[in-house]
PDB file of C-alpha atoms in Angstrom:
ATOM      1  CA  MET K   1      19.216 -48.812  40.111  1.00  0.00           C
ATOM      2  CA  LEU K   2      18.446 -46.617  37.111  1.00  0.00           C
ATOM      3  CA  ALA K   3      21.086 -44.868  35.120  1.00  0.00           C
ATOM      4  CA  LEU K   4      20.769 -41.130  34.710  1.00  0.00           C
ATOM      5  CA  GLY K   5      18.355 -40.271  31.891  1.00  0.00           C
ATOM      6  CA  GLN K   6      16.468 -43.578  31.976  1.00  0.00           C
ATOM      7  CA  ALA K   7      12.830 -43.614  32.829  1.00  0.00           C
ATOM      8  CA  SER K   8      11.198 -46.389  34.726  1.00  0.00           C
ATOM      9  CA  SER K   9       8.206 -47.310  32.693  1.00  0.00           C
ATOM     10  CA  ASP K  10       6.248 -50.489  32.476  1.00  0.00           C
ATOM     11  CA  ALA K  11       4.606 -49.287  29.258  1.00  0.00           C
ATOM     12  CA  PRO K  12       5.777 -51.124  26.162  1.00  0.00           C
ATOM     13  CA  ALA K  13       7.525 -49.149  23.450  1.00  0.00           C
ATOM     14  CA  PRO K  14       5.149 -47.919  20.741  1.00  0.00           C
ATOM     15  CA  SER K  15       4.953 -50.066  17.626  1.00  0.00           C
ATOM     16  CA  ALA K  16       6.022 -48.864  14.185  1.00  0.00           C
ATOM     17  CA  ALA K  17       2.335 -48.607  13.226  1.00  0.00           C
ATOM     18  CA  GLN K  18       1.591 -46.431  16.270  1.00  0.00           C
ATOM     19  CA  LYS K  19       4.553 -44.181  15.443  1.00  0.00           C
ATOM     20  CA  GLN K  20       3.408 -43.857  11.829  1.00  0.00           C
ATOM     21  CA  ALA K  21      -0.177 -43.089  12.884  1.00  0.00           C
ATOM     22  CA  LYS K  22       1.014 -40.359  15.278  1.00  0.00           C
ATOM     23  CA  PHE K  23       3.261 -38.888  12.588  1.00  0.00           C
ATOM     24  CA  GLU K  24       0.388 -38.804  10.079  1.00  0.00           C
ATOM     25  CA  LEU K  25      -1.850 -37.150  12.662  1.00  0.00           C
ATOM     26  CA  GLY K  26       0.863 -34.600  13.399  1.00  0.00           C
ATOM     27  CA  VAL K  27       1.270 -33.762   9.709  1.00  0.00           C
ATOM     28  CA  TRP K  28      -2.497 -33.369   9.320  1.00  0.00           C
ATOM     29  CA  LEU K  29      -2.643 -31.071  12.346  1.00  0.00           C
ATOM     30  CA  ALA K  30       0.331 -29.046  11.089  1.00  0.00           C
ATOM     31  CA  LEU K  31      -1.408 -28.569   7.734  1.00  0.00           C
ATOM     32  CA  TYR K  32      -4.643 -27.710   9.539  1.00  0.00           C
ATOM     33  CA  ASN K  33      -2.819 -24.874  11.320  1.00  0.00           C
ATOM     34  CA  TRP K  34      -1.032 -23.617   8.185  1.00  0.00           C
ATOM     35  CA  ASP K  35      -2.453 -20.181   7.364  1.00  0.00           C
ATOM     36  CA  ALA K  36      -1.549 -20.384   3.666  1.00  0.00           C
ATOM     37  CA  LEU K  37      -3.535 -23.602   3.190  1.00  0.00           C
ATOM     38  CA  ASN K  38      -6.449 -22.302   5.256  1.00  0.00           C
ATOM     39  CA  ALA K  39      -6.615 -19.147   3.135  1.00  0.00           C
ATOM     40  CA  ALA K  40      -6.516 -21.178  -0.084  1.00  0.00           C
ATOM     41  CA  ILE K  41      -9.333 -23.416   1.153  1.00  0.00           C
ATOM     42  CA  GLN K  42     -11.391 -20.523   2.535  1.00  0.00           C
ATOM     43  CA  HIS K  43     -11.175 -18.589  -0.712  1.00  0.00           C
ATOM     44  CA  GLY K  44     -11.951 -21.632  -2.855  1.00  0.00           C
ATOM     45  CA  PHE K  45      -8.672 -21.799  -4.741  1.00  0.00           C
ATOM     46  CA  SER K  46      -8.953 -25.562  -5.160  1.00  0.00           C
ATOM     47  CA  GLU K  47      -8.685 -26.762  -8.754  1.00  0.00           C
ATOM     48  CA  ASP K  48     -11.751 -28.982  -8.500  1.00  0.00           C
ATOM     49  CA  ASN K  49     -14.967 -29.138  -6.516  1.00  0.00           C
ATOM     50  CA  GLU K  50     -13.593 -31.653  -4.031  1.00  0.00           C
ATOM     51  CA  ASP K  51     -14.407 -31.214  -0.345  1.00  0.00           C
ATOM     52  CA  PRO K  52     -11.630 -29.107   1.231  1.00  0.00           C
ATOM     53  CA  GLU K  53     -11.280 -31.450   4.203  1.00  0.00           C
ATOM     54  CA  ASP K  54     -10.835 -34.431   1.867  1.00  0.00           C
ATOM     55  CA  LYS K  55      -8.202 -32.484  -0.023  1.00  0.00           C
ATOM     56  CA  ARG K  56      -6.421 -31.615   3.258  1.00  0.00           C
ATOM     57  CA  ASP K  57      -6.418 -35.335   4.159  1.00  0.00           C
ATOM     58  CA  TRP K  58      -4.960 -36.177   0.755  1.00  0.00           C
ATOM     59  CA  PHE K  59      -2.363 -33.402   1.163  1.00  0.00           C
ATOM     60  CA  ALA K  60      -1.236 -34.829   4.515  1.00  0.00           C
ATOM     61  CA  GLY K  61      -0.995 -38.268   2.939  1.00  0.00           C
ATOM     62  CA  ALA K  62       1.131 -36.919   0.094  1.00  0.00           C
ATOM     63  CA  ILE K  63       3.562 -35.412   2.612  1.00  0.00           C
ATOM     64  CA  CYS K  64       3.688 -38.619   4.665  1.00  0.00           C
ATOM     65  CA  GLU K  65       4.420 -40.629   1.500  1.00  0.00           C
ATOM     66  CA  LEU K  66       7.753 -38.843   1.260  1.00  0.00           C
ATOM     67  CA  PHE K  67       8.827 -40.453   4.521  1.00  0.00           C
ATOM     68  CA  GLU K  68       7.405 -43.862   3.584  1.00  0.00           C
ATOM     69  CA  GLU K  69       9.389 -43.814   0.338  1.00  0.00           C
ATOM     70  CA  ASP K  70      12.618 -42.630   1.980  1.00  0.00           C
ATOM     71  CA  SER K  71      13.087 -42.470   5.742  1.00  0.00           C
ATOM     72  CA  ASN K  72      16.023 -40.098   5.144  1.00  0.00           C
ATOM     73  CA  THR K  73      13.818 -37.458   3.522  1.00  0.00           C
ATOM     74  CA  GLU K  74      15.414 -34.011   3.607  1.00  0.00           C
ATOM     75  CA  ILE K  75      13.742 -30.742   4.581  1.00  0.00           C
ATOM     76  CA  GLU K  76      14.109 -29.485   0.995  1.00  0.00           C
ATOM     77  CA  ASP K  77      12.041 -32.449  -0.244  1.00  0.00           C
ATOM     78  CA  VAL K  78       9.243 -31.577   2.175  1.00  0.00           C
ATOM     79  CA  GLU K  79       9.360 -27.902   1.205  1.00  0.00           C
ATOM     80  CA  PHE K  80       9.279 -28.753  -2.503  1.00  0.00           C
ATOM     81  CA  ARG K  81       6.296 -31.100  -2.060  1.00  0.00           C
ATOM     82  CA  LEU K  82       4.377 -28.516  -0.001  1.00  0.00           C
ATOM     83  CA  LEU K  83       4.929 -25.775  -2.565  1.00  0.00           C
ATOM     84  CA  GLN K  84       4.206 -28.065  -5.501  1.00  0.00           C
ATOM     85  CA  ILE K  85       0.874 -29.218  -4.078  1.00  0.00           C
ATOM     86  CA  MET K  86      -0.150 -25.688  -3.105  1.00  0.00           C
ATOM     87  CA  GLU K  87       0.538 -24.473  -6.626  1.00  0.00           C
ATOM     88  CA  ASP K  88      -0.861 -27.479  -8.512  1.00  0.00           C
ATOM     89  CA  GLU K  89      -3.912 -28.234  -6.386  1.00  0.00           C
ATOM     90  CA  PHE K  90      -4.811 -24.846  -4.904  1.00  0.00           C
ATOM     91  CA  SER K  91      -3.431 -22.432  -7.525  1.00  0.00           C
ATOM     92  CA  THR K  92      -1.594 -20.693  -4.706  1.00  0.00           C
ATOM     93  CA  ARG K  93       2.030 -19.630  -4.713  1.00  0.00           C
ATOM     94  CA  VAL K  94       3.238 -19.339  -1.133  1.00  0.00           C
ATOM     95  CA  GLU K  95       6.073 -16.882  -0.627  1.00  0.00           C
ATOM     96  CA  ASP K  96       6.205 -16.284   3.107  1.00  0.00           C
ATOM     97  CA  GLU K  97       8.383 -17.633   5.906  1.00  0.00           C
ATOM     98  CA  SER K  98       5.946 -20.473   6.533  1.00  0.00           C
ATOM     99  CA  THR K  99       7.482 -22.317   3.571  1.00  0.00           C
ATOM    100  CA  GLU K 100      10.629 -22.674   5.672  1.00  0.00           C
ATOM    101  CA  LEU K 101       8.990 -23.119   9.081  1.00  0.00           C
ATOM    102  CA  LEU K 102       6.420 -25.780   8.221  1.00  0.00           C
ATOM    103  CA  PRO K 103       8.866 -28.248   6.607  1.00  0.00           C
ATOM    104  CA  GLY K 104      11.153 -27.857   9.622  1.00  0.00           C
ATOM    105  CA  PHE K 105       8.239 -28.554  11.950  1.00  0.00           C
ATOM    106  CA  ILE K 106       7.244 -31.630   9.941  1.00  0.00           C
ATOM    107  CA  MET K 107      10.839 -32.880  10.144  1.00  0.00           C
ATOM    108  CA  LEU K 108      10.717 -32.357  13.932  1.00  0.00           C
ATOM    109  CA  LEU K 109       7.481 -34.366  14.112  1.00  0.00           C
ATOM    110  CA  TRP K 110       9.125 -37.131  12.072  1.00  0.00           C
ATOM    111  CA  ARG K 111      12.127 -37.367  14.386  1.00  0.00           C
ATOM    112  CA  GLN K 112      10.024 -37.212  17.543  1.00  0.00           C
ATOM    113  CA  THR K 113       7.423 -39.773  16.499  1.00  0.00           C
ATOM    114  CA  ARG K 114      10.107 -42.104  15.116  1.00  0.00           C
ATOM    115  CA  ASP K 115      11.721 -41.966  18.588  1.00  0.00           C
ATOM    116  CA  GLY K 116       8.360 -42.650  20.285  1.00  0.00           C
ATOM    117  CA  TYR K 117       7.930 -39.099  21.630  1.00  0.00           C
ATOM    118  CA  PHE K 118       4.304 -38.053  21.022  1.00  0.00           C
ATOM    119  CA  LYS K 119       3.889 -35.010  23.295  1.00  0.00           C
ATOM    120  CA  THR K 120       4.096 -32.451  20.466  1.00  0.00           C
ATOM    121  CA  VAL K 121       1.438 -34.283  18.448  1.00  0.00           C
ATOM    122  CA  ASP K 122      -0.738 -34.753  21.534  1.00  0.00           C
ATOM    123  CA  ASP K 123      -0.473 -31.019  22.316  1.00  0.00           C
ATOM    124  CA  LEU K 124      -1.437 -30.146  18.730  1.00  0.00           C
ATOM    125  CA  GLN K 125      -4.403 -32.489  18.948  1.00  0.00           C
ATOM    126  CA  ALA K 126      -5.580 -31.023  22.262  1.00  0.00           C
ATOM    127  CA  ARG K 127      -5.343 -27.529  20.782  1.00  0.00           C
ATOM    128  CA  TRP K 128      -7.256 -28.619  17.680  1.00  0.00           C
ATOM    129  CA  GLU K 129     -10.005 -30.222  19.770  1.00  0.00           C
ATOM    130  CA  SER K 130     -10.441 -27.099  21.902  1.00  0.00           C
ATOM    131  CA  GLU K 131     -10.548 -24.887  18.805  1.00  0.00           C
ATOM    132  CA  LYS K 132     -13.006 -27.277  17.171  1.00  0.00           C
ATOM    133  CA  GLY K 133     -15.359 -26.860  20.122  1.00  0.00           C
ATOM    134  CA  ASN K 134     -15.062 -23.076  19.886  1.00  0.00           C
ATOM    135  CA  ARG K 135     -15.744 -23.158  16.136  1.00  0.00           C
ATOM    136  CA  GLU K 136     -18.854 -25.283  16.617  1.00  0.00           C
ATOM    137  CA  THR K 137     -20.154 -22.814  19.213  1.00  0.00           C
ATOM    138  CA  VAL K 138     -19.518 -19.876  16.887  1.00  0.00           C
ATOM    139  CA  MET K 139     -21.180 -21.705  13.987  1.00  0.00           C
ATOM    140  CA  ALA K 140     -24.237 -22.480  16.132  1.00  0.00           C
ATOM    141  CA  LYS K 141     -24.500 -18.846  17.220  1.00  0.00           C
ATOM    142  CA  ALA K 142     -24.101 -17.674  13.637  1.00  0.00           C
ATOM    143  CA  LYS K 143     -26.818 -20.065  12.513  1.00  0.00           C
ATOM    144  CA  SER K 144     -29.228 -18.957  15.242  1.00  0.00           C
ATOM    145  CA  GLY K 145     -28.376 -15.348  14.412  1.00  0.00           C
ATOM    146  CA  SER K 146     -29.267 -15.942  10.766  1.00  0.00           C
ATOM    147  CA  ASP K 147     -32.618 -17.390  11.879  1.00  0.00           C
ATOM    148  CA  ASP K 148     -33.313 -14.178  13.785  1.00  0.00           C
ATOM    149  CA  GLU K 149     -32.445 -12.145  10.720  1.00  0.00           C
ATOM    150  CA  SER K 150     -34.892 -14.096   8.563  1.00  0.00           C
ATOM    151  CA  GLU K 151     -37.700 -13.195  10.959  1.00  0.00           C
ATOM    152  CA  THR K 152     -36.899  -9.508  10.704  1.00  0.00           C
ATOM    153  CA  ASP K 153     -36.682  -9.692   6.916  1.00  0.00           C
ATOM    154  CA  GLU K 154     -40.435 -10.327   6.811  1.00  0.00           C
ATOM    155  CA  ASP K 155     -41.100  -7.085   8.678  1.00  0.00           C
ATOM    156  CA  GLU K 156     -38.891  -5.028   6.392  1.00  0.00           C
ATOM    157  CA  ASP K 157     -41.470  -5.079   3.597  1.00  0.00           C
ATOM    158  CA  GLU K 158     -43.594  -2.570   5.500  1.00  0.00           C
ATOM    159  CA  ASP K 159     -43.136   1.166   4.995  1.00  0.00           C
ATOM    160  CA  VAL K 160     -40.876   2.758   7.518  1.00  0.00           C
ATOM    161  CA  ASP K 161     -41.282   6.369   8.641  1.00  0.00           C
ATOM    162  CA  MET K 162     -38.047   8.176   8.102  1.00  0.00           C
ATOM    163  CA  ASP K 163     -37.012  11.715   8.680  1.00  0.00           C
ATOM    164  CA  GLU K 164     -36.861  13.761   5.553  1.00  0.00           C
ATOM    165  CA  ALA K 165     -33.500  14.230   3.960  1.00  0.00           C
ATOM    166  CA  PRO K 166     -31.950  17.602   4.695  1.00  0.00           C
ATOM    167  CA  GLN K 167     -32.470  20.212   2.034  1.00  0.00           C
ATOM    168  CA  LEU K 168     -29.501  21.121  -0.049  1.00  0.00           C
ATOM    169  CA  VAL K 169     -28.261  24.662   0.300  1.00  0.00           C
ATOM    170  CA  PRO K 170     -28.549  26.376  -3.071  1.00  0.00           C
ATOM    171  CA  ARG K 171     -25.260  27.542  -4.493  1.00  0.00           C
ATOM    172  CA  GLN K 172     -25.102  31.257  -5.002  1.00  0.00           C
ATOM    173  CA  ARG K 173     -24.697  32.074  -8.610  1.00  0.00           C
ATOM    174  CA  VAL K 174     -22.165  34.733  -9.475  1.00  0.00           C
ATOM    175  CA  GLU K 175     -23.489  37.228 -12.000  1.00  0.00           C
ATOM    176  CA  PRO K 176     -21.109  37.684 -14.942  1.00  0.00           C
ATOM    177  CA  GLU K 177     -19.448  41.060 -15.304  1.00  0.00           C
ATOM    178  CA  VAL K 178     -20.098  42.810 -18.587  1.00  0.00           C
ATOM    179  CA  ASP K 179     -17.735  45.608 -19.566  1.00  0.00           C
ATOM    180  CA  GLU K 180     -18.716  48.785 -21.478  1.00  0.00           C
ATOM    181  CA  ASP K 181     -18.029  47.141 -24.852  1.00  0.00           C
ATOM    182  CA  GLY K 182     -20.472  44.308 -24.090  1.00  0.00           C
ATOM    183  CA  PHE K 183     -17.892  41.610 -23.445  1.00  0.00           C
ATOM    184  CA  THR K 184     -18.384  39.193 -20.556  1.00  0.00           C
ATOM    185  CA  LYS K 185     -15.437  38.864 -18.223  1.00  0.00           C
ATOM    186  CA  VAL K 186     -14.311  35.219 -17.889  1.00  0.00           C
ATOM    187  CA  LEU K 187     -13.503  34.172 -14.330  1.00  0.00           C
ATOM    188  CA  ARG K 188     -11.098  31.349 -13.594  1.00  0.00           C
ATOM    189  CA  LYS K 189     -12.408  28.413 -11.639  1.00  0.00           C
ATOM    190  CA  LYS K 190     -10.784  27.909  -8.275  1.00  0.00           C
ATOM    191  CA  ARG K 191      -8.578  24.863  -8.064  1.00  0.00           C
TER     192      ARG K 191
END
């Protein structure tokens, strides 16, 4: 008979290596979904010409190292490392609420994966895979759309009949008033 809260499972407990691999994947996925990092990568704020995806992989590794060095890593350590890397490697100072939310989420991933609970990471991965498929479709459509544009560029060299531009209405000139002594009256401009 099972005690309350126990699950009957014939599956062996995940190994330390499996837990670490899931944690690293979770950190990578969390960084992938971090708007501040995505904006820095999209706008080319990286200090060098390194591939952004390689830099994201390195970034995730740098965060995971904190937990390898000290399994009792605090949330402040994670926050400091995130901000330090963003500033040093991407020349980006992040000052929004994500600097508090992301370290907390990474700490949650650490606790869950250490306890063998992988559902959060698996959900993140499923979401990433579905978004990846959508991105590839959009990229393919954008590429085929650019091919269509190149075909029309060739036709644009020809003269195109256009309607004539509308004629400007001439401004009526106000004749200056000259008084009996021959002086011209100065009129103020309207403001």
